[in-house]
CSV table of C-alpha atoms and ligand atoms in Angstrom, one decimal:
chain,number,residue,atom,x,y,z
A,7,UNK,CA,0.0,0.0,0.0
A,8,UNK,CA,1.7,3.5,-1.1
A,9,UNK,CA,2.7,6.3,2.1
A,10,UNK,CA,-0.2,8.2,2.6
A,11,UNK,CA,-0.1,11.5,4.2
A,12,UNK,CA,-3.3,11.8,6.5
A,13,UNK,CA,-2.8,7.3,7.9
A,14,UNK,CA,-6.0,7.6,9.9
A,15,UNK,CA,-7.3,5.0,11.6
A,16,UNK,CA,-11.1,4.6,12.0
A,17,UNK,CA,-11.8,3.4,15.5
A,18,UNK,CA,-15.5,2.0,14.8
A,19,UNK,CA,-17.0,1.1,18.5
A,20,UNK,CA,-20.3,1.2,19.9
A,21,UNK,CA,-19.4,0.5,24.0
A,22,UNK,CA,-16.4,1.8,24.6
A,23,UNK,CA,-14.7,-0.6,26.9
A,24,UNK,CA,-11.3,-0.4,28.3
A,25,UNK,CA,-9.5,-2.1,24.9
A,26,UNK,CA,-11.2,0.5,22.6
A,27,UNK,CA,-9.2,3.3,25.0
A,28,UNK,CA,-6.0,1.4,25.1
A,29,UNK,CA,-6.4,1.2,21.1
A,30,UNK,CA,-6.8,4.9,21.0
A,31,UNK,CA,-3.7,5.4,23.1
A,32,UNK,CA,-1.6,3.2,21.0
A,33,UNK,CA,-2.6,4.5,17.7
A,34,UNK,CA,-2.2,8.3,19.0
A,35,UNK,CA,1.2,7.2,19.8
A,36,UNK,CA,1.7,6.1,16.4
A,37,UNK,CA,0.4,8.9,15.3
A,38,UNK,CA,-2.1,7.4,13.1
A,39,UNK,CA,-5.2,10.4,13.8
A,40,UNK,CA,-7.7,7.4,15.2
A,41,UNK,CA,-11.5,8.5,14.5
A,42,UNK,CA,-13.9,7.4,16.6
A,43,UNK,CA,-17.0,6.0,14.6
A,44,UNK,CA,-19.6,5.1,16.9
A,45,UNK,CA,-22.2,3.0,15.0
A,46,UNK,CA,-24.9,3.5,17.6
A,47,UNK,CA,-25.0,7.2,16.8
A,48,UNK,CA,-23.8,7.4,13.2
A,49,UNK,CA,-25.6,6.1,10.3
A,50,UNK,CA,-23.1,4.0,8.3
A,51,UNK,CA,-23.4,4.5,4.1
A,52,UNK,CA,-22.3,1.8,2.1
A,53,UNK,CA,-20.1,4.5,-0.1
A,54,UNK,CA,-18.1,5.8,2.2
A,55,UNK,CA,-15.3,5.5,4.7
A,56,UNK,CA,-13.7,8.3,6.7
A,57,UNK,CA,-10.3,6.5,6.5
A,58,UNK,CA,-8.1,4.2,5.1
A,59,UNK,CA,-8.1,1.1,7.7
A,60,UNK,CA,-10.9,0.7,10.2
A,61,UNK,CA,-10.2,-0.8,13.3
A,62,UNK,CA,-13.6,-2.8,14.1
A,63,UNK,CA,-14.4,-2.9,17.5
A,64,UNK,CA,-18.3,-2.9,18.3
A,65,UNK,CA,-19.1,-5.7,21.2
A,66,UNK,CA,-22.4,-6.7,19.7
A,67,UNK,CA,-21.2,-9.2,16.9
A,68,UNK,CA,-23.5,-8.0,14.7
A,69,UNK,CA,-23.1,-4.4,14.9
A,70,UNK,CA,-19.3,-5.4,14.0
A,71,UNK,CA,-19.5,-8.2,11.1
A,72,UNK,CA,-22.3,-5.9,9.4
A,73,UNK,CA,-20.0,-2.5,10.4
A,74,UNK,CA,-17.0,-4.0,8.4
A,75,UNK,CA,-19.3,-5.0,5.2
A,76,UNK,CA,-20.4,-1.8,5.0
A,77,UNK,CA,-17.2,0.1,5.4
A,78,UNK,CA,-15.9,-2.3,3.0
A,79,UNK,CA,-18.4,-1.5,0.4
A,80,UNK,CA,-17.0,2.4,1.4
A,81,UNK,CA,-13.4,1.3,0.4
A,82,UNK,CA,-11.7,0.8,4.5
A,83,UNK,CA,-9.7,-2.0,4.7
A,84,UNK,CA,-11.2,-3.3,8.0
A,85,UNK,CA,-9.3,-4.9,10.7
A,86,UNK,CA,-10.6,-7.8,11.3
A,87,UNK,CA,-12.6,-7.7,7.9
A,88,UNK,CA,-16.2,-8.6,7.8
A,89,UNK,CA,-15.5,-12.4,7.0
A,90,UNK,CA,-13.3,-13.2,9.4
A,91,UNK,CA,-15.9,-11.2,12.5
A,92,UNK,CA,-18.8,-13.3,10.9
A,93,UNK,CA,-16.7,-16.6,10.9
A,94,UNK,CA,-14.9,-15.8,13.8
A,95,UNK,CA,-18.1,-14.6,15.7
A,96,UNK,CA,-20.5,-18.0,14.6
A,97,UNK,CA,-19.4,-21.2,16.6
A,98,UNK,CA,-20.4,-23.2,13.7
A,99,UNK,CA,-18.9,-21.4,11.1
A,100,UNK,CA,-15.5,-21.3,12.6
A,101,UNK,CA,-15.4,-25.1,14.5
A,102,UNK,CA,-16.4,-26.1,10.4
A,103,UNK,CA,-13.9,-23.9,9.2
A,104,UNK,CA,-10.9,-25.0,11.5
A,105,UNK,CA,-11.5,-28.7,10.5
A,106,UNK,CA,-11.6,-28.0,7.4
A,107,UNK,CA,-8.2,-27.0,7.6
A,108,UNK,CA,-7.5,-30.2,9.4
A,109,UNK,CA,-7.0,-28.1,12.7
A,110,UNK,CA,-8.3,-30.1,16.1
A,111,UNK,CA,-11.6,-28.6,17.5
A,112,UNK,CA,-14.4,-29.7,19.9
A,113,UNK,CA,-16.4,-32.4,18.4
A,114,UNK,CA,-19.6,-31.1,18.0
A,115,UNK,CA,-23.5,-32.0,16.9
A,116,UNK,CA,-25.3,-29.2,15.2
A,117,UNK,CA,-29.0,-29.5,16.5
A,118,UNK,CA,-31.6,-26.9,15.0
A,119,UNK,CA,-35.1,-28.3,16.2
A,120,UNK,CA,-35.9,-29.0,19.9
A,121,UNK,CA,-36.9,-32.2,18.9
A,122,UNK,CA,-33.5,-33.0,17.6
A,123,UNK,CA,-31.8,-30.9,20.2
A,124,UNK,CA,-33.3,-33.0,23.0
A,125,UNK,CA,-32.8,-36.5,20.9
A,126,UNK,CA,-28.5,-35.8,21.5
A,127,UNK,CA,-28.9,-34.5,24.8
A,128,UNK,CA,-30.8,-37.4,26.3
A,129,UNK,CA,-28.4,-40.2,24.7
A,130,UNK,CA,-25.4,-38.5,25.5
A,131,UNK,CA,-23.2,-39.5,28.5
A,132,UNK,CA,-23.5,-36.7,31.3
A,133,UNK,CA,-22.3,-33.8,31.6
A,134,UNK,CA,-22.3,-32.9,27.8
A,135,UNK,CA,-22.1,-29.3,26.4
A,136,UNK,CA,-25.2,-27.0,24.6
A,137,UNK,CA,-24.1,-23.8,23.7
A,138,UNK,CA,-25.5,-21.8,21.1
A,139,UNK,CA,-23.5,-20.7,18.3
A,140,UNK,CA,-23.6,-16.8,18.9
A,141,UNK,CA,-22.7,-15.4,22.4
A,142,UNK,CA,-20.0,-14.2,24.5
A,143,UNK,CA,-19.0,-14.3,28.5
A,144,UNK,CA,-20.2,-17.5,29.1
A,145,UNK,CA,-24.2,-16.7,28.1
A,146,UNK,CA,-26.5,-19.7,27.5
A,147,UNK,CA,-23.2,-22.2,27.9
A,148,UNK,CA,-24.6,-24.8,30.0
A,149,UNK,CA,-23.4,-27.7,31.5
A,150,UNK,CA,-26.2,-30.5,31.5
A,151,UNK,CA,-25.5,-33.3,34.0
A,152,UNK,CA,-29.1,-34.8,33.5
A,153,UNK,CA,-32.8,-35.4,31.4
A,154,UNK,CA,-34.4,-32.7,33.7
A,155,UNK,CA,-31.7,-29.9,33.1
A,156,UNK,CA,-31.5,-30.9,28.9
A,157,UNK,CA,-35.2,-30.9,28.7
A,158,UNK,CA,-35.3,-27.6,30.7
A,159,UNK,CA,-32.3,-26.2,28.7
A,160,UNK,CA,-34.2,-26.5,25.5
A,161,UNK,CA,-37.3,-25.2,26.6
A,162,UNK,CA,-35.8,-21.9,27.6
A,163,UNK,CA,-34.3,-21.3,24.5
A,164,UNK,CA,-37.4,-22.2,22.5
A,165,UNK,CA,-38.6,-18.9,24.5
A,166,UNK,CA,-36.1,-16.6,23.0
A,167,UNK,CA,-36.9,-14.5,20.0
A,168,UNK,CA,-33.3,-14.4,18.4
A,169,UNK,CA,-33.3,-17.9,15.7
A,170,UNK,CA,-29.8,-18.7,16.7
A,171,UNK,CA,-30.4,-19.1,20.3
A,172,UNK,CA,-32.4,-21.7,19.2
A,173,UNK,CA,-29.7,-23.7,17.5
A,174,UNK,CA,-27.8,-25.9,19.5
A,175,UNK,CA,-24.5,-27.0,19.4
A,176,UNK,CA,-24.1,-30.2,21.6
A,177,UNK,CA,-20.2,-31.2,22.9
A,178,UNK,CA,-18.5,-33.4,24.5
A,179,UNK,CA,-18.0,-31.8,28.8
A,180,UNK,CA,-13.8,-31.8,28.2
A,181,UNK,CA,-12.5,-32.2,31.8
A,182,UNK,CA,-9.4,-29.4,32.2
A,183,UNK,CA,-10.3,-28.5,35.8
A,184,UNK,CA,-12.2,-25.8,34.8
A,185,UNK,CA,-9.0,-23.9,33.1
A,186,UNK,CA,-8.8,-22.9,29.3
A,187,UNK,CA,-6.0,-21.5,27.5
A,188,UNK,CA,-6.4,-18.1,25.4
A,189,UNK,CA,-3.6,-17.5,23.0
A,190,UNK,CA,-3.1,-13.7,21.3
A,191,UNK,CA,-2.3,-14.0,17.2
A,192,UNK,CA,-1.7,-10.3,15.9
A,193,UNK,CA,-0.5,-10.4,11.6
A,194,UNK,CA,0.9,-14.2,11.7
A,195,UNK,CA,2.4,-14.1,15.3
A,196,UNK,CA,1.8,-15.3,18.6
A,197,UNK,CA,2.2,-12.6,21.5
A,198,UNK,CA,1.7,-15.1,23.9
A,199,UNK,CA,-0.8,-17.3,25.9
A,200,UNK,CA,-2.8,-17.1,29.3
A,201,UNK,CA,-4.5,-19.7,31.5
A,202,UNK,CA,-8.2,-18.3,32.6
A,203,UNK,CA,-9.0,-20.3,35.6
A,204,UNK,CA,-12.9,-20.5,36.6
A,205,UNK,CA,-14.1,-19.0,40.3
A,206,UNK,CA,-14.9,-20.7,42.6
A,207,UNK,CA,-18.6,-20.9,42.1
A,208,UNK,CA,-18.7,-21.5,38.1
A,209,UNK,CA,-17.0,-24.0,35.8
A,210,UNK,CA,-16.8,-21.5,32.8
A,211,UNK,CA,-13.3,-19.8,32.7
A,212,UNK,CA,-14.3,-16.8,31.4
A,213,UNK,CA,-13.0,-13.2,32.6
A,214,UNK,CA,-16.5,-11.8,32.5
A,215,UNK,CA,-18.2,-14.5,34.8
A,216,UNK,CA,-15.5,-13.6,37.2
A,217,UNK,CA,-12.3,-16.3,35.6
A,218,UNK,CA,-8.7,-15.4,37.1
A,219,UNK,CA,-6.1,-15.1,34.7
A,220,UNK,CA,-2.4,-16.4,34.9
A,221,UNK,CA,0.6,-16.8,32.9
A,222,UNK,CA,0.9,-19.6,31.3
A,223,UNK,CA,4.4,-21.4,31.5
A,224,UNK,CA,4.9,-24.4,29.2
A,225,UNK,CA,4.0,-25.5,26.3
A,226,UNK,CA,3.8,-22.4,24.9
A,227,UNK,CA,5.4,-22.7,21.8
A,228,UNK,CA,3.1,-25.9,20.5
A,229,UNK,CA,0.3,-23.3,21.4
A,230,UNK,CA,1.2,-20.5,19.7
A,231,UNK,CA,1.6,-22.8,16.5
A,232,UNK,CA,-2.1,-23.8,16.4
A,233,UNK,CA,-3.5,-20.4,17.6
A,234,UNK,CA,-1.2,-19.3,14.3
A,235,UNK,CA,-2.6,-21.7,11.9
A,236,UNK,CA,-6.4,-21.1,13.6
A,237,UNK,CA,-6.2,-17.1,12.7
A,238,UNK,CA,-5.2,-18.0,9.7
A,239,UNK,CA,-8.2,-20.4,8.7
A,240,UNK,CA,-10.2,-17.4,9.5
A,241,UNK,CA,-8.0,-15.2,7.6
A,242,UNK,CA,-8.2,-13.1,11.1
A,243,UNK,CA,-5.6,-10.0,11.6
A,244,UNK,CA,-5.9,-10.7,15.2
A,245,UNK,CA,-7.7,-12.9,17.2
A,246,UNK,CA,-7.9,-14.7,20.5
A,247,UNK,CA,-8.1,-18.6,20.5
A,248,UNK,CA,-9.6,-20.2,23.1
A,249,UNK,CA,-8.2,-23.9,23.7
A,250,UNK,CA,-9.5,-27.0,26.1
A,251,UNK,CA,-6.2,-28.9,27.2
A,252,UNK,CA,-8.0,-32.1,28.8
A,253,UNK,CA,-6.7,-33.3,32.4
A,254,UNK,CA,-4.2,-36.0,31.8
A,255,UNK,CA,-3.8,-35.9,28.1
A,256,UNK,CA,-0.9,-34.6,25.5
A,257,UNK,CA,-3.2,-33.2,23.1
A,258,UNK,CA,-5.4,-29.9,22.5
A,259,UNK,CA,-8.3,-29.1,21.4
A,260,UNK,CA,-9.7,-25.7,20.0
A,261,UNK,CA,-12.9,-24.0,21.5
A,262,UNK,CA,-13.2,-20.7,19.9
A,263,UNK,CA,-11.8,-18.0,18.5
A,264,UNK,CA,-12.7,-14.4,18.8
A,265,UNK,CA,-12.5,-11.9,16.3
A,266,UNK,CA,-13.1,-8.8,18.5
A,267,UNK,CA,-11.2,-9.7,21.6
A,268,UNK,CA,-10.8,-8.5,24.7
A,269,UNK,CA,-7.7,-8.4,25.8
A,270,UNK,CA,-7.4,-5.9,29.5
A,271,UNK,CA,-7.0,-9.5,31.4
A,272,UNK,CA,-4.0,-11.1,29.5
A,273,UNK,CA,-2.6,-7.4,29.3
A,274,UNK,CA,-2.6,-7.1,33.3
A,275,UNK,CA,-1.1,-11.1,33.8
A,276,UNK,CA,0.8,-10.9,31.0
A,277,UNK,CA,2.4,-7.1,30.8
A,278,UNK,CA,2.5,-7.9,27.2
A,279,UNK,CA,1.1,-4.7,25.3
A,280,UNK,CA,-1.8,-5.9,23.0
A,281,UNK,CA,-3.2,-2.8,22.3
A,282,UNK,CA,0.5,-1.4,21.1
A,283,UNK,CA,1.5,-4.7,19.4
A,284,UNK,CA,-2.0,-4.5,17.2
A,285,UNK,CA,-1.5,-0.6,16.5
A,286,UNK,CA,2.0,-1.5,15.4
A,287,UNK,CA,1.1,-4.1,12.9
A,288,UNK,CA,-2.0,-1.8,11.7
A,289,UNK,CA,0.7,1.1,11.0
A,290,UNK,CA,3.0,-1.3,9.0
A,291,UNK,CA,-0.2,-1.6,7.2
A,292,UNK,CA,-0.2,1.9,6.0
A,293,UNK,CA,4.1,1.1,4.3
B,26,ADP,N1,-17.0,-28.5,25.6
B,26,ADP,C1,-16.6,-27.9,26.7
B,26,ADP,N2,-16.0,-28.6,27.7
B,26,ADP,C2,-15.5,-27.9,28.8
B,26,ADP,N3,-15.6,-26.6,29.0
B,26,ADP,C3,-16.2,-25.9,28.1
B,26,ADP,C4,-16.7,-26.4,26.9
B,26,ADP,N4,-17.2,-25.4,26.1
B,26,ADP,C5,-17.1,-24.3,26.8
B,26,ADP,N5,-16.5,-24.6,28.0
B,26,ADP,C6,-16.2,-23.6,29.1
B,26,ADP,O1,-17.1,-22.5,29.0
B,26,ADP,C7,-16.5,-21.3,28.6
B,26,ADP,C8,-17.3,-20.5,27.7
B,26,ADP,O2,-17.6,-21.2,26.5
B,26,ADP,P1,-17.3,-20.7,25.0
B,26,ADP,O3,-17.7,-21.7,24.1
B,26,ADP,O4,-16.0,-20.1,25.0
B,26,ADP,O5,-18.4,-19.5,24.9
B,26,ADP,P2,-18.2,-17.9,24.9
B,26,ADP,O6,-18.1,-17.5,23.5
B,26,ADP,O7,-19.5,-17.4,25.6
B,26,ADP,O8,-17.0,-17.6,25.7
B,26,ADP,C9,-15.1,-21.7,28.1
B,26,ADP,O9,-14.2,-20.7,28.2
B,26,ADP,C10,-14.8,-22.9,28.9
B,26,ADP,O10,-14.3,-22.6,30.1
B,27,MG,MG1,-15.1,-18.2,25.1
């Protein structure tokens, strides 16, 4: 891409959490002119985009993937792009996608009637998994140890309006002491990986249902190396990936991978600079 003179970034939010400041920071410091474009107060056009590379950050998934398209259509380059956010974003498209490229992921069941929903969950062995294949922080992941809890499960998401909370994606419950590993891929490399370990009172690991976060040691390396090759399936910029290790074995498995991470956790157990690392690789973009 040719040396512009203006570089600006388009910082496209609609919360602004902690990461969307520390972005600004790090891309003042770069002196790339970050915009803020907050999508719940601005109409987007399809024909326009106030500058070069947008930096996509809304928290509801769907603000984001459809944010990117259209400042696509306006001629940004968007960071991550609309693709990866919607592949990234859907459980089902990404596990498909990552074993597609041969990449190990939770084997799952794709259930989109009650009916069939409740036909897994009843002949599975107990605990087994039903998430469904939009959320975040934990929401609607539950842990279903018996008939009463599947039947009730599926009940209360037949109640809710949204269609995908009414598809369910059935896993195997993979044992790992309630721990899961989040690795950090920014442009092809790995800054690192964390261990989020679940409180006390849940089994989900996740920061925002209260999940501590601690450096992980070994086995780094190996890591990194699939959290590489699974940002590249989804053709992310940057992405988190979320991996199970099970208790006892040598292998990994992938869970998820996020295409609008939050990062203020492994920041703070890490002292690796996300925010910087991400607005260095997005001003390479601009050589
Ligand atoms: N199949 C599974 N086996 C064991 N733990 C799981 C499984 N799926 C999810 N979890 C736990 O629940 C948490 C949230 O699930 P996840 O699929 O990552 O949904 P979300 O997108 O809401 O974070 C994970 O971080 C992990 O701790
Ligand atoms: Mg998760």
């Amino acid at each position: 891409m040719e040396m512009t003179g203006s570089r600006e970034v388009v910082l496209v939010v609609d919360v602004v959490r902690p990461e969307e400041k520390m972005l600004w920071h790090s891309l003042s410091a770069l002196n790339l002119k970050p915009k803020i474009l907050n999508v719940n107060q601005v109409p987007l056009k399809m024909t326009e985009c106030p500058g070069e590379i947008a930096l996509i950050r809304p928290v509801s998934m769907f603000k984001a993937v459809y944010a990117a398209a259209a400042l696509e259509a306006g001629g940004c380059r968007c960071i991550n792009s609309s693709f990866s956010i919607l592949y990234a974003g859907d459980k089902i498209l990404s596990l498909t996608t990552l074993m597609r490229h041969g990449l190990p992921v939770v084997e799952s069941v794709i259930a989109m009637h009650p009916q069939a929903a409740l036909q897994v969950l009843l002949s599975q062995k107990k605990p087994v998994i039903d998430k469904p294949p939009i959320g975040s922080w934990g929401r609607m992941v539950s842990l279903v140890k018996d008939s009463e809890t599947a039947k009730m499960v599926v009940e209360h998401r037949e109640a809710i309006p949204a269609s995908q909370a009414r598809i369910h994606i059935i896993q195997e419950y993979i044992d790992t002491g309630r721990e899961d590993i989040r690795c950090f891929v920014v442009a092809g490399e790995c800054l690192g990986c964390v261990k989020r370990i679940a409180s006390d009172i849940e089994w989900r690991a996740n920061v925002a249902l209260g999940g501590r976060v601690e450096p992980l040691g070994e086995g780094v390396e190996e890591l990194c190396e699939l959290a590489i090759r699974a940002a590249g399936a989804l053709k992310a910029f940057y992405a988190a990936v979320d991996i199970l290790k099970p208790k006892g074995a040598s292998t990994v498995l992938i869970n998820e991978i996020n295409g609008v991470p939050e990062f203020k956790a492994f920041q703070k157990a890490t002292g690796i600079d996300v925010a910087r690392a991400l607005a260095e690789k997005v001003f390479e973009e601009f050589r």
